[in-house]
Structure formats: structure tokens, C-alpha cells
C-alpha positions as a printed Julia matrix, in Angstrom:
299×3 Matrix{Float64}:
  10.5     4.2   -11.95
   6.85    4.6   -13.02
   5.45    8.23  -12.49
   1.6     8.78  -12.44
   1.41   11.65  -14.84
  -0.65   14.93  -14.03
  -3.18   13.67  -17.01
  -3.69   10.39  -15.15
  -4.47   11.82  -11.91
  -6.82   14.35  -13.31
  -4.67   17.5   -12.65
  -6.02   20.95  -13.28
  -3.9    23.4   -15.73
  -1.7    25.54  -13.84
  -2.39   29.33  -13.55
   1.39   30.06  -14.4
   4.82   28.34  -14.38
   8.2    28.99  -14.13
  11.08   26.81  -14.94
  14.73   26.16  -13.7
  17.93   24.28  -15.22
  19.39   21.53  -13.53
  22.23   23.61  -13.02
  19.91   25.54  -10.32
  19.03   22.38   -8.66
  20.93   21.64   -5.63
  18.57   20.22   -3.04
  15.84   17.52   -2.64
  13.4    18.61    0.2
  11.07   15.89    1.86
   7.54   16.8     3.14
   4.52   15.27    4.23
   0.86   16.25    3.46
  -0.15   16.2     7.32
  -3.44   14.87    6.31
  -4.76   11.35    6.12
  -3.21    8.64    3.64
  -6.5     8.43    1.98
  -6.06   12.14    0.51
  -6.09   12.37   -3.58
  -3.51   14.23   -5.2
  -6.16   16.46   -6.94
  -7.53   17.34   -3.26
  -4.26   18.65   -2.5
  -4.04   20.53   -5.73
  -7.44   22.0    -4.92
  -6.47   23.18   -1.42
  -3.21   24.75   -2.86
  -4.94   26.42   -5.74
  -8.1    27.57   -4.0
  -7.39   27.94   -0.28
  -3.91   29.12   -0.8
  -4.19   30.79   -4.07
  -1.29   29.12   -5.6
  -0.45   28.66   -9.15
  -0.68   24.89   -8.9
  -0.1    21.99   -6.68
   2.91   22.96   -4.61
   5.08   19.89   -4.75
   7.3    18.61   -7.74
   6.27   15.11   -6.86
   3.98   13.16   -4.41
   4.27    9.54   -3.1
   1.48    7.48   -1.45
   1.99    4.86    1.2
   1.64    2.08   -1.46
   4.63    3.61   -3.06
   2.97    5.16   -6.39
   4.73    8.14   -7.34
   2.71   10.98   -8.86
   3.87   14.14  -10.93
   3.09   17.31   -9.4
   4.8    20.4   -10.94
   7.68   17.89  -12.45
  11.39   18.08  -12.47
  12.17   21.83  -13.76
   9.3    23.7   -12.82
   9.67   26.01   -9.59
   7.79   24.79   -6.65
   5.73   26.37   -3.67
   6.88   23.81   -1.3
   9.66   25.74    0.8
  10.14   29.51    0.84
  13.8    30.43   -0.48
  14.14   26.9    -1.87
  11.8    26.45   -4.4
  14.31   27.12   -7.28
  17.2    25.06   -5.69
  15.06   22.38   -4.19
  12.91   19.73   -5.69
  10.06   19.24   -3.48
   8.64   15.6    -2.5
   5.8    15.06   -0.38
   4.63   11.87    1.17
   0.71   11.73    1.45
   0.14   10.94    5.14
   0.8    12.09    8.63
   3.72   11.23   11.03
   4.03    7.68   11.47
   2.68    6.68    8.07
   5.77    6.52    6.2
   5.71    2.84    4.89
   8.69    0.96    3.37
   7.08    1.46    0.04
   6.79    5.23    0.52
  10.71    5.42    1.39
  11.75    3.15   -1.28
   9.61    5.48   -3.98
  11.05    8.76   -2.38
  14.6     7.43   -2.63
  13.63    6.32   -6.28
  12.7     9.89   -6.95
  15.9    11.13   -5.45
  18.14    8.67   -7.3
  16.57    9.74  -10.59
  17.06   13.43   -9.74
  20.66   12.9    -9.26
  20.92   10.87  -12.38
  19.25   13.98  -14.35
  21.41   16.55  -12.29
  24.52   14.51  -12.95
  25.55   15.06   -9.29
  24.54   14.47   -5.74
  21.86   16.81   -4.35
  21.41   17.62   -0.61
  19.06   15.69    1.3
  16.86   17.75    3.36
  13.55   17.51    5.37
  11.19   20.63    5.15
  12.05   21.69    8.67
  15.63   21.99    7.76
  14.71   25.01    5.59
  11.51   26.49    7.32
  10.13   26.55   10.86
   7.63   23.5    10.73
   7.18   20.15   11.99
   7.01   18.8     8.61
   7.8    16.06    7.48
   7.12   14.5    10.95
   9.62   12.92   13.17
   9.57    9.39   11.55
  10.28   10.42    7.99
  12.58   13.31    9.22
  14.89   10.8    11.08
  15.1     8.83    7.91
  15.97   11.89    5.76
  18.73   12.76    8.32
  20.12    9.36    8.18
  20.63    9.9     4.79
  17.5     8.34    3.14
  19.45    4.85    3.12
  18.01    2.49    0.68
  19.52   -0.83    2.14
  17.62   -0.36    5.68
  14.26   -0.13    4.06
  12.96   -3.64    5.0
   9.44   -4.99    5.18
   8.16   -6.13    8.59
   7.68   -9.85    8.6
   5.63   -9.9    11.7
   2.13   -9.47   10.78
  -0.58   -7.64   12.71
  -3.26   -9.76   14.34
  -7.15   -9.29   14.75
  -9.43  -11.58   16.52
 -12.93  -10.55   16.74
 -16.52  -12.09   17.74
 -20.13  -11.21   17.24
 -21.78   -9.81   20.37
 -25.53  -10.09   19.06
 -27.19  -12.01   16.5
 -28.2   -10.48   12.75
 -31.28  -11.15   10.58
 -30.4   -12.83    7.36
 -33.22  -12.14    4.76
 -33.52  -14.19    1.78
 -31.28  -13.15   -1.3
 -29.57  -10.18    0.51
 -25.95  -10.13    1.33
 -25.53   -9.2     5.03
 -22.42   -7.82    6.46
 -21.55   -9.25    9.95
 -20.84   -6.86   12.52
 -18.23   -7.87   15.19
 -19.17   -6.35   18.58
 -16.43   -8.36   20.44
 -12.73   -7.36   20.17
 -10.31  -10.09   21.78
  -7.08   -8.74   19.77
  -6.25   -5.89   17.59
  -2.98   -3.9    18.5
  -2.95   -2.12   15.12
  -6.56   -0.95   15.2
  -8.05   -2.58   11.99
 -11.23   -3.31   13.65
 -12.52    0.35   13.45
 -13.15    2.14   16.83
 -13.59   -1.45   18.84
 -16.8    -2.39   16.81
 -18.41   -2.48   13.41
 -17.89   -4.68   10.49
 -14.36   -3.68    9.32
 -11.42   -6.35   10.02
  -8.34   -4.97    7.82
  -7.73   -1.57    7.05
  -5.87   -1.22    3.68
  -3.12   -1.09    2.13
  -2.29   -4.53    3.23
  -1.87   -8.05    2.37
  -3.88  -10.16    4.65
  -5.24  -13.88    5.3
  -8.86  -14.24    6.74
 -10.76  -16.89    8.7
 -14.49  -16.24    9.24
 -16.86  -18.93   11.1
 -20.62  -18.03   11.56
 -23.46  -20.04   12.82
 -26.86  -19.57   10.75
 -30.17  -20.75   12.01
 -33.66  -20.95   10.99
 -33.25  -22.19    7.35
 -34.6   -25.1     5.97
 -32.52  -28.18    5.04
 -30.85  -28.05    1.8
 -30.96  -24.05    1.44
 -28.03  -22.65   -0.4
 -25.81  -20.22    1.23
 -22.8   -18.32    0.13
 -20.07  -16.15    2.02
 -17.46  -13.88    0.93
 -14.96  -11.13    1.95
 -15.5    -7.68    0.36
 -13.24   -4.63    0.14
 -15.52   -1.62    0.95
 -14.19    1.79    0.13
 -13.87    4.36    2.98
 -15.38    7.27    0.89
 -17.84    6.74   -2.23
 -19.21    3.24   -0.74
 -17.51    1.29   -3.87
 -17.33   -2.51   -2.93
 -15.21   -5.06   -4.53
 -16.2    -8.67   -3.87
 -13.56  -11.35   -3.05
 -13.95  -15.16   -3.52
 -17.46  -16.39   -2.87
 -17.63  -19.94   -1.05
 -20.82  -22.09   -1.14
 -22.53  -24.1     1.59
 -25.88  -26.05    1.91
 -28.21  -25.73    5.15
 -28.41  -28.79    7.33
 -30.81  -29.69    9.92
 -30.53  -27.44   13.08
 -27.87  -24.83   12.85
 -25.55  -24.59   10.08
 -21.84  -23.86   10.33
 -20.19  -21.54    7.71
 -16.41  -21.83    7.64
 -14.83  -19.2     5.23
 -11.01  -19.09    4.67
  -9.04  -16.7     2.53
  -5.38  -17.47    2.72
  -3.93  -14.77    0.79
  -5.25  -11.57   -0.44
  -4.67   -7.8    -0.87
  -6.52   -4.59    0.17
  -5.86   -1.47   -1.58
  -5.42    2.11    0.24
  -8.71    3.54    1.15
 -10.51    0.25    1.59
 -11.63   -2.06    4.34
 -12.03   -5.8     4.41
 -15.49   -7.0     5.53
 -17.44  -10.46    5.74
 -20.75  -11.24    4.03
 -23.46  -14.11    4.21
 -26.18  -14.49    1.98
 -28.77  -17.3     1.69
 -31.39  -18.17   -1.26
 -34.17  -20.0     0.59
 -37.59  -18.76    1.84
 -38.18  -16.36    4.78
 -35.52  -14.96    7.15
 -32.71  -16.86    8.79
 -30.46  -15.61   11.56
 -26.75  -15.35   11.96
 -26.65  -16.45   15.46
 -23.11  -16.31   16.4
 -19.57  -16.06   14.94
 -15.99  -15.08   15.04
 -13.11  -14.07   12.57
  -9.21  -13.69   12.66
  -6.8   -11.9    10.49
  -3.2   -11.92    9.96
  -2.42   -8.67    8.26
   1.07   -7.28    6.68
   0.56   -3.73    6.05
   2.13   -2.56    2.8
């Protein structure tokens, strides 16, 4: 099991710390952060230290929906996650809200538990935060799994993908030499809400595997004009953009039909997939119409 160290995620130094022995550890307490899955571990630490005035981040470990494990206070440091159980209990927090517990997150929580058992040399009591404190934490979904014993053999990926089908509701100008992100104003199908707020450019919300097919009709270009199309992954915060494979086309007489297919790719947590077109001719063209379809397997 790989654990992302405090140094790797940019932890602040603790104001104080108290340690325990493995003989004093008897419980494993599961939490959720009750915030978005895009929360950084550092932002959680800042909240605990600055708003709650704790000595450090409250949890011993944290897990995100991609299954990454982050070192909090560590194995044998007294936490601040469950009053009366911070010495006896190792606190592990899933970053997210009720319903966000992915198979990857559950597998990692179970892996932390198994490693704790190995180090302690005995089983630890599996608890949700609500078992020891009056709270809704860790949410009904994750709590049900904890109460069932955190079964590792029941953690399976869902092979049925989400489906997104969208179209353009108005044309867009296509200036020369500028990547234009296509906006999808029509929504034909999207039960998992990857097409953000039933409008806009986003097609897939990460973390996920996905397959994309996009078709647009470009008008107003001289025959022989070079065009390109690509998928991008756009960060929800900070505006970072990661470009995917680029496909090339040549404008023909009349409208030019751009067909773009990306059979398999991954988009990370905190990123959204969008589709872009550019041309390298003279003057402006126009993206007259278009549609896109995606198969999405959340991870």
C-alpha cells in the first residue's frame, strides 16, 4: 500500500503531538469529510488548525475517491477525530460526502485497516464515527459498508457505464488560430449529471474512464484550410488544462464535417472533459451544429 506522505501533500508542521503504543490501539474509526471530493488534504488541515484551533489535521489517514491514501497524523499519533476515542482509535477519513464512496475509496480504507491489524498483531473494532459520537458521519452509504464488516470481496466495479448525449443549440464563431471550446446547449441523456447544470461545455466529470465521440459541422472556411480537434481536461479550480490527442482535418467546399473519436482515456479527480476545434485559415469560420456522446465509467 502506497501512502502519500505529509511532505508530499505539503502539510504544515503540527503545533504539538502525543503518541500512543499499538497496545493502546483497539479501534478503527471511519469518517467522511462532508465536503466536495475536490477538497485537498491541505485545505482540511488548514480548517482544522485555523478554524477549530487543533494542533494538526484531525485524522490519522485520509483516502480520496481515486483510492489514494494520505498520511494525516500517522499510525501512533493521538488524533482529534472522535472525542474519547482518539487514543484507542485510528481515524480514517474519506474525502467526500454521503454517496461519494467509490470502490477505489473502499478498497483503500480496507487496505489501511488490514495494515493496522498487521502492525497491531490483532483485529481492531470496525466503527463508523456515528458509533462513538452523535453525528451523521460517515454518511449512510459508507456507514452501511462499515457495519457490514468492510467486506473486501464485495467491492466491485460497476461495469455499466454512465451515458452522456448532448448537442449544440446555437452556432459559435471560430476565429483563426484560436481553440474554441464547444458549448452543448441541448441535453438528450445524462442521468449522472456529467453535463454540468444541463448546459455548458463539460461532458465528463472525473475521476473516470471514458470514451468520446464528437461531431461538428464547420462552415465559412476556404477549401484546403487545415482544422484540428481535441479533447481537453479542464480543472474545476485554477484553470489548468491538459490536452488530449489532436486529430487533423482539411476544409472542403461548403460545410466541413469534423468527426472526432477518442475510444479510451482517463480524466482525473477535479477535472472535466471538454471538446475544442481550431482552424488555421484566414478570417473567421463558424461551428454551425454538432453533437457528442460519451460512455463513462466512474473510478
